[in-house]
CSV table of C-alpha atoms and ligand atoms in Angstrom, one decimal:
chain,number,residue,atom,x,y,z
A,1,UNK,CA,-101.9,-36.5,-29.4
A,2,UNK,CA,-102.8,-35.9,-33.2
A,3,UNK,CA,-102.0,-38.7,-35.3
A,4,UNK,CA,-99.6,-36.4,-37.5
A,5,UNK,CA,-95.9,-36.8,-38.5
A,6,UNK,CA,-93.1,-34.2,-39.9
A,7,UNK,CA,-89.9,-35.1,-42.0
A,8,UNK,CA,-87.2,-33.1,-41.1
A,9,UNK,CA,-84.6,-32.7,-43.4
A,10,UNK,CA,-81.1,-30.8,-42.7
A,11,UNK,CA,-79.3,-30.2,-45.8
A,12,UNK,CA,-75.2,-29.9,-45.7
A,13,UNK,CA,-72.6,-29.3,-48.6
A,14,UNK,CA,-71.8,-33.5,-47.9
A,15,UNK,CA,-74.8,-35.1,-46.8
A,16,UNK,CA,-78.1,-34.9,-46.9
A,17,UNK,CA,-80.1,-36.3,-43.2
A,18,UNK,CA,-83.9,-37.2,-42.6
A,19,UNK,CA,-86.2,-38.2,-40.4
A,20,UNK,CA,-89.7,-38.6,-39.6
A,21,UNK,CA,-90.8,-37.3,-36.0
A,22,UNK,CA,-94.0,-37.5,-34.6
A,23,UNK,CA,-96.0,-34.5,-32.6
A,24,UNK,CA,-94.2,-35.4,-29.5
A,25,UNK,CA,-91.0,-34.5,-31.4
A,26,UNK,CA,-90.5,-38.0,-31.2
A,27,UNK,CA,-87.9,-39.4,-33.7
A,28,UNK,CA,-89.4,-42.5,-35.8
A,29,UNK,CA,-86.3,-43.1,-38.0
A,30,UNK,CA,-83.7,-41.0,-39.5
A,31,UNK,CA,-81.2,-41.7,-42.4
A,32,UNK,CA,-78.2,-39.9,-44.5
A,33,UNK,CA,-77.5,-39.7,-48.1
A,34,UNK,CA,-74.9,-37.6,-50.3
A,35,UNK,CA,-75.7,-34.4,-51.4
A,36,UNK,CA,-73.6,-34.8,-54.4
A,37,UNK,CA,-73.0,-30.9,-55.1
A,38,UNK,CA,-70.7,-31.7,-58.3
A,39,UNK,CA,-73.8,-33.1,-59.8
A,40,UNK,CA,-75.3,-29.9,-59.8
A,41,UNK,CA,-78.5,-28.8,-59.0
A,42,UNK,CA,-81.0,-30.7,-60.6
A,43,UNK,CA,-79.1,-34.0,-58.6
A,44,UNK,CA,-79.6,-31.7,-55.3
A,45,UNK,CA,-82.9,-31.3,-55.5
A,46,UNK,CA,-83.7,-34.9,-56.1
A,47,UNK,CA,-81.6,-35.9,-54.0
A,48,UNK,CA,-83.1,-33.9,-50.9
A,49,UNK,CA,-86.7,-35.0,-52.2
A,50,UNK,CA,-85.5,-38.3,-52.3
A,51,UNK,CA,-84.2,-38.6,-48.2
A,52,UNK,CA,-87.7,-37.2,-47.7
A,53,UNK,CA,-89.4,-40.0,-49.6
A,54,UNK,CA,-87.1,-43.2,-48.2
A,55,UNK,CA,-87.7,-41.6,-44.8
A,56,UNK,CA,-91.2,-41.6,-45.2
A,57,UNK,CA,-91.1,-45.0,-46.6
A,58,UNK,CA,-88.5,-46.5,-43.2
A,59,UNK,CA,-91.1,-44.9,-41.1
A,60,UNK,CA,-94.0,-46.8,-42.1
A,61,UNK,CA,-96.0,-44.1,-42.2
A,62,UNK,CA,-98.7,-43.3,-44.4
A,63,UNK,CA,-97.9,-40.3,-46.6
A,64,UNK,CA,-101.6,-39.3,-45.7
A,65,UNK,CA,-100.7,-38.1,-42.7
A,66,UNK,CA,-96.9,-36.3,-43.2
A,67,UNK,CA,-98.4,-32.9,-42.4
A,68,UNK,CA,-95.3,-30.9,-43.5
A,69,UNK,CA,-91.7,-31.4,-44.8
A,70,UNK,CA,-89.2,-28.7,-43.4
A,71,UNK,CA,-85.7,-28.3,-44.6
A,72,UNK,CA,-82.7,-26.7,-42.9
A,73,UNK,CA,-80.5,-25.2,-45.2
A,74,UNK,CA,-77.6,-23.1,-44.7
A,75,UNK,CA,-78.2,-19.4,-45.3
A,76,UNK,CA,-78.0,-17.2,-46.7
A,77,UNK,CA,-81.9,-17.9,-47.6
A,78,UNK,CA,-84.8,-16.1,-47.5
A,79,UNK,CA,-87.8,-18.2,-45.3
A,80,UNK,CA,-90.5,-15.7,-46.5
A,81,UNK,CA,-89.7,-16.7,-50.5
A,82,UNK,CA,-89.0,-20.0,-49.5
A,83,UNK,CA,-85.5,-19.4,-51.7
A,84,UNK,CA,-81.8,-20.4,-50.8
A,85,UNK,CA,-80.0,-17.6,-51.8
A,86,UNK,CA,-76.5,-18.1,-51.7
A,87,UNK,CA,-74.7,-20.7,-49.5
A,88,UNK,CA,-71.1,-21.0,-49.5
A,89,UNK,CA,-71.0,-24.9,-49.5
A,90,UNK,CA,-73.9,-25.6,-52.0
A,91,UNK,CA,-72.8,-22.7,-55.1
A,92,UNK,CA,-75.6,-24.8,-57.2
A,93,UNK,CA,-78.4,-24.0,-54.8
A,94,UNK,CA,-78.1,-20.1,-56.0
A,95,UNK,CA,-81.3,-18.5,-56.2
A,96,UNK,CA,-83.5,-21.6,-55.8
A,97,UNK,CA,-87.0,-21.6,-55.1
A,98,UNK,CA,-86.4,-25.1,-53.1
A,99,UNK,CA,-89.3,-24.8,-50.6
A,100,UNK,CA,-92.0,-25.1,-54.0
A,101,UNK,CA,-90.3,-26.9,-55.8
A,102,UNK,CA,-90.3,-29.7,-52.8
A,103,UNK,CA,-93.7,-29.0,-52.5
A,104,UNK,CA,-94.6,-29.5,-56.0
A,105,UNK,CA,-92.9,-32.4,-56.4
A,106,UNK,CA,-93.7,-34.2,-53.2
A,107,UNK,CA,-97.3,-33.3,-52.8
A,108,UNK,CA,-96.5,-32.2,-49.6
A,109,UNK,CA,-96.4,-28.6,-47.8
A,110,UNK,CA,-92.6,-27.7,-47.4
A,111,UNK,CA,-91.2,-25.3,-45.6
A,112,UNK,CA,-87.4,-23.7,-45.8
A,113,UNK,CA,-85.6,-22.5,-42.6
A,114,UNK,CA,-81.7,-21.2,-42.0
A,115,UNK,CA,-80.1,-24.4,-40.5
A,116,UNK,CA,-79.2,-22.8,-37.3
A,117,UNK,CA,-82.4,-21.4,-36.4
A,118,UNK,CA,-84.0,-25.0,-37.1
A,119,UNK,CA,-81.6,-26.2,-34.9
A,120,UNK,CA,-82.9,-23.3,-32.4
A,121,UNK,CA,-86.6,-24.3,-32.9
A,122,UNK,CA,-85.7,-27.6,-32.5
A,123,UNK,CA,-84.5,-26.9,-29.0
A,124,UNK,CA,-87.1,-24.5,-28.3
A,125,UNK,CA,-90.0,-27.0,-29.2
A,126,UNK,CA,-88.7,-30.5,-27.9
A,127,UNK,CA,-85.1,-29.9,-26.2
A,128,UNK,CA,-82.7,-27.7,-23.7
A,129,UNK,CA,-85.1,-24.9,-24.3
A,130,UNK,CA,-88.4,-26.7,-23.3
A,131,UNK,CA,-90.9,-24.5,-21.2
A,132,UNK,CA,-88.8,-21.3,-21.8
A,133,UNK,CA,-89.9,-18.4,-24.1
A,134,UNK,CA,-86.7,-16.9,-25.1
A,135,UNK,CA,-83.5,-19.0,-25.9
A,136,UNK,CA,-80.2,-18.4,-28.2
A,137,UNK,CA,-78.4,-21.2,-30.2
A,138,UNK,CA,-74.7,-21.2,-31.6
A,139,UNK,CA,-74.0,-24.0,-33.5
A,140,UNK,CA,-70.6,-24.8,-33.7
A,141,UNK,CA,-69.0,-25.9,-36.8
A,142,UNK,CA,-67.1,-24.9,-39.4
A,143,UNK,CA,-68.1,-21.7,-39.0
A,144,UNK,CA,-70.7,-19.8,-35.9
A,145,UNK,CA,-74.1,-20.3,-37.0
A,146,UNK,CA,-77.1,-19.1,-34.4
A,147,UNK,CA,-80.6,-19.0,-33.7
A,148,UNK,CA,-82.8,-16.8,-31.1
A,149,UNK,CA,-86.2,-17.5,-30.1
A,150,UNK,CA,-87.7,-14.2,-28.8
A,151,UNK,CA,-91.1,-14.2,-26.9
A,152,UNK,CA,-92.2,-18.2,-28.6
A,153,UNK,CA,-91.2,-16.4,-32.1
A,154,UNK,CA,-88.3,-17.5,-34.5
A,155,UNK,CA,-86.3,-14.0,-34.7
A,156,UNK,CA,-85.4,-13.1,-38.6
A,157,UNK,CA,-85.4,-9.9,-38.9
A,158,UNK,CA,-85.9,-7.5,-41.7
A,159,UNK,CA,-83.6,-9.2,-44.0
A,160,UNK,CA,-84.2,-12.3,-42.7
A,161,UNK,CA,-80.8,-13.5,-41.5
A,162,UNK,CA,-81.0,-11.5,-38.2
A,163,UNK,CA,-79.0,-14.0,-35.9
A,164,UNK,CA,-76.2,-15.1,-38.3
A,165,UNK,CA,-74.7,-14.9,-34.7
A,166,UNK,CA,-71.3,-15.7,-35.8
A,167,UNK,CA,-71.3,-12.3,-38.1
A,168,UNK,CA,-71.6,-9.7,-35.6
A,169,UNK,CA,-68.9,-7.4,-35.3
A,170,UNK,CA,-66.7,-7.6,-32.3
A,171,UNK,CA,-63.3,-5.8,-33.3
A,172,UNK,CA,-64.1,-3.4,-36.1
A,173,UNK,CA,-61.4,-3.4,-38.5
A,174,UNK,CA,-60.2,-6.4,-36.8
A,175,UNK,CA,-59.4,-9.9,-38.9
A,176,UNK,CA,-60.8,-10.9,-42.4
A,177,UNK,CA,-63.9,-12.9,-41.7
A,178,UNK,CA,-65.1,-15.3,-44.5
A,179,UNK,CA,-67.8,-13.2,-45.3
A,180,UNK,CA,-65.4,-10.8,-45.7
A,181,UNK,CA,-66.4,-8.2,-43.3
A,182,UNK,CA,-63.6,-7.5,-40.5
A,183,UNK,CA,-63.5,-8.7,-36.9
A,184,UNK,CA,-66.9,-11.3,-37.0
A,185,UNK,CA,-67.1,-13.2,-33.8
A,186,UNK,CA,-66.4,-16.2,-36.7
A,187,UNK,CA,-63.2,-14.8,-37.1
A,188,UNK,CA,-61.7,-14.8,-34.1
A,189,UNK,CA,-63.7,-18.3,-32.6
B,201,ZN,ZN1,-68.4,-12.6,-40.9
């Protein structure tokens, strides 16, 4: 196999997790720090370059060969712009270009990706949906979240949140849903 590592990094409105993985999807270490919203966003952006770095540096792997740094976010974000848009749980992450500015700052190619659907990837490439071509997620937290593989292809759709899963209307005019449409699956789950 290609001597070639990853970081992963899921961003969350409390903490911040990363990890280096190999091409087998093999996990070399992984660690957590605060995300420190209150800080604002300058202190969130270093803060998520920072796991990177210390989870390069755990890893003993030489920076040389980090081929990519990708970063689940929650949505809603645009993967296209490489821009976190508006996520309920990070209001200082508005309309920030995170994927360049990671990549500027790092040296590294980044790449930005709705939390649930790198969760669905992540499944896809290395876990429950290894050796199938079409799989769908939920992830089950707070709120629904989901993520379909289609045919080997990440679905977004043409405004790029096409499987926020947990936002697809099930009783019309039904309950309040935090987005605030009525009768989400989220609002009734
Ligand atoms: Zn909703």
């Amino acid at each position: 196999m290609a001597d070639v590592f990853y970081v992963g990094v899921d961003l969350g409105g409390t903490n911040i997790k990363a990890g280096v993985l190999d091409a087998n999807a093999r996990v070399l270490c992984s660690l957590s720090v605060p995300t420190e919203v209150p800080k604002g966003r300058e202190t969130v952006v270093a803060n998520i370059i920072g796991a990177a770095e210390q989870a390069i540096a755990k890893s003993g792997v030489a920076r040389t060969k980090v081929a990519g740094i990708g970063i689940g976010s929650p949505g809603p974000l645009s993967h296209r712009r490489g821009m976190v848009i508006n996520p309920g749980n990070l209001p200082c992450l508005k309309d920030t270009p995170l994927r360049d500015l990671v990549t500027q700052r790092t040296g590294i190619k980044a790449t930005l990706e709705n939390d649930a659907n790198a969760a669905a990837w992540g499944e896809f490439w290395a876990g429950a949906g290894k050796g199938v071509r079409d799989l769908v997620m939920f992830t089950l937290g707070t709120g629904v979240g989901g993520g379909v593989v289609t045919d080997g292809r990440m679905l977004r759709g043409h405004f790029e949140n096409g499987a926020e899963l947990g936002h697809i209307l099930v009783q019309p005019g039904g309950r309040r849903c935090s987005c605030n449409q009525l009768g989400c699956v989220e609002a009734y789950s």
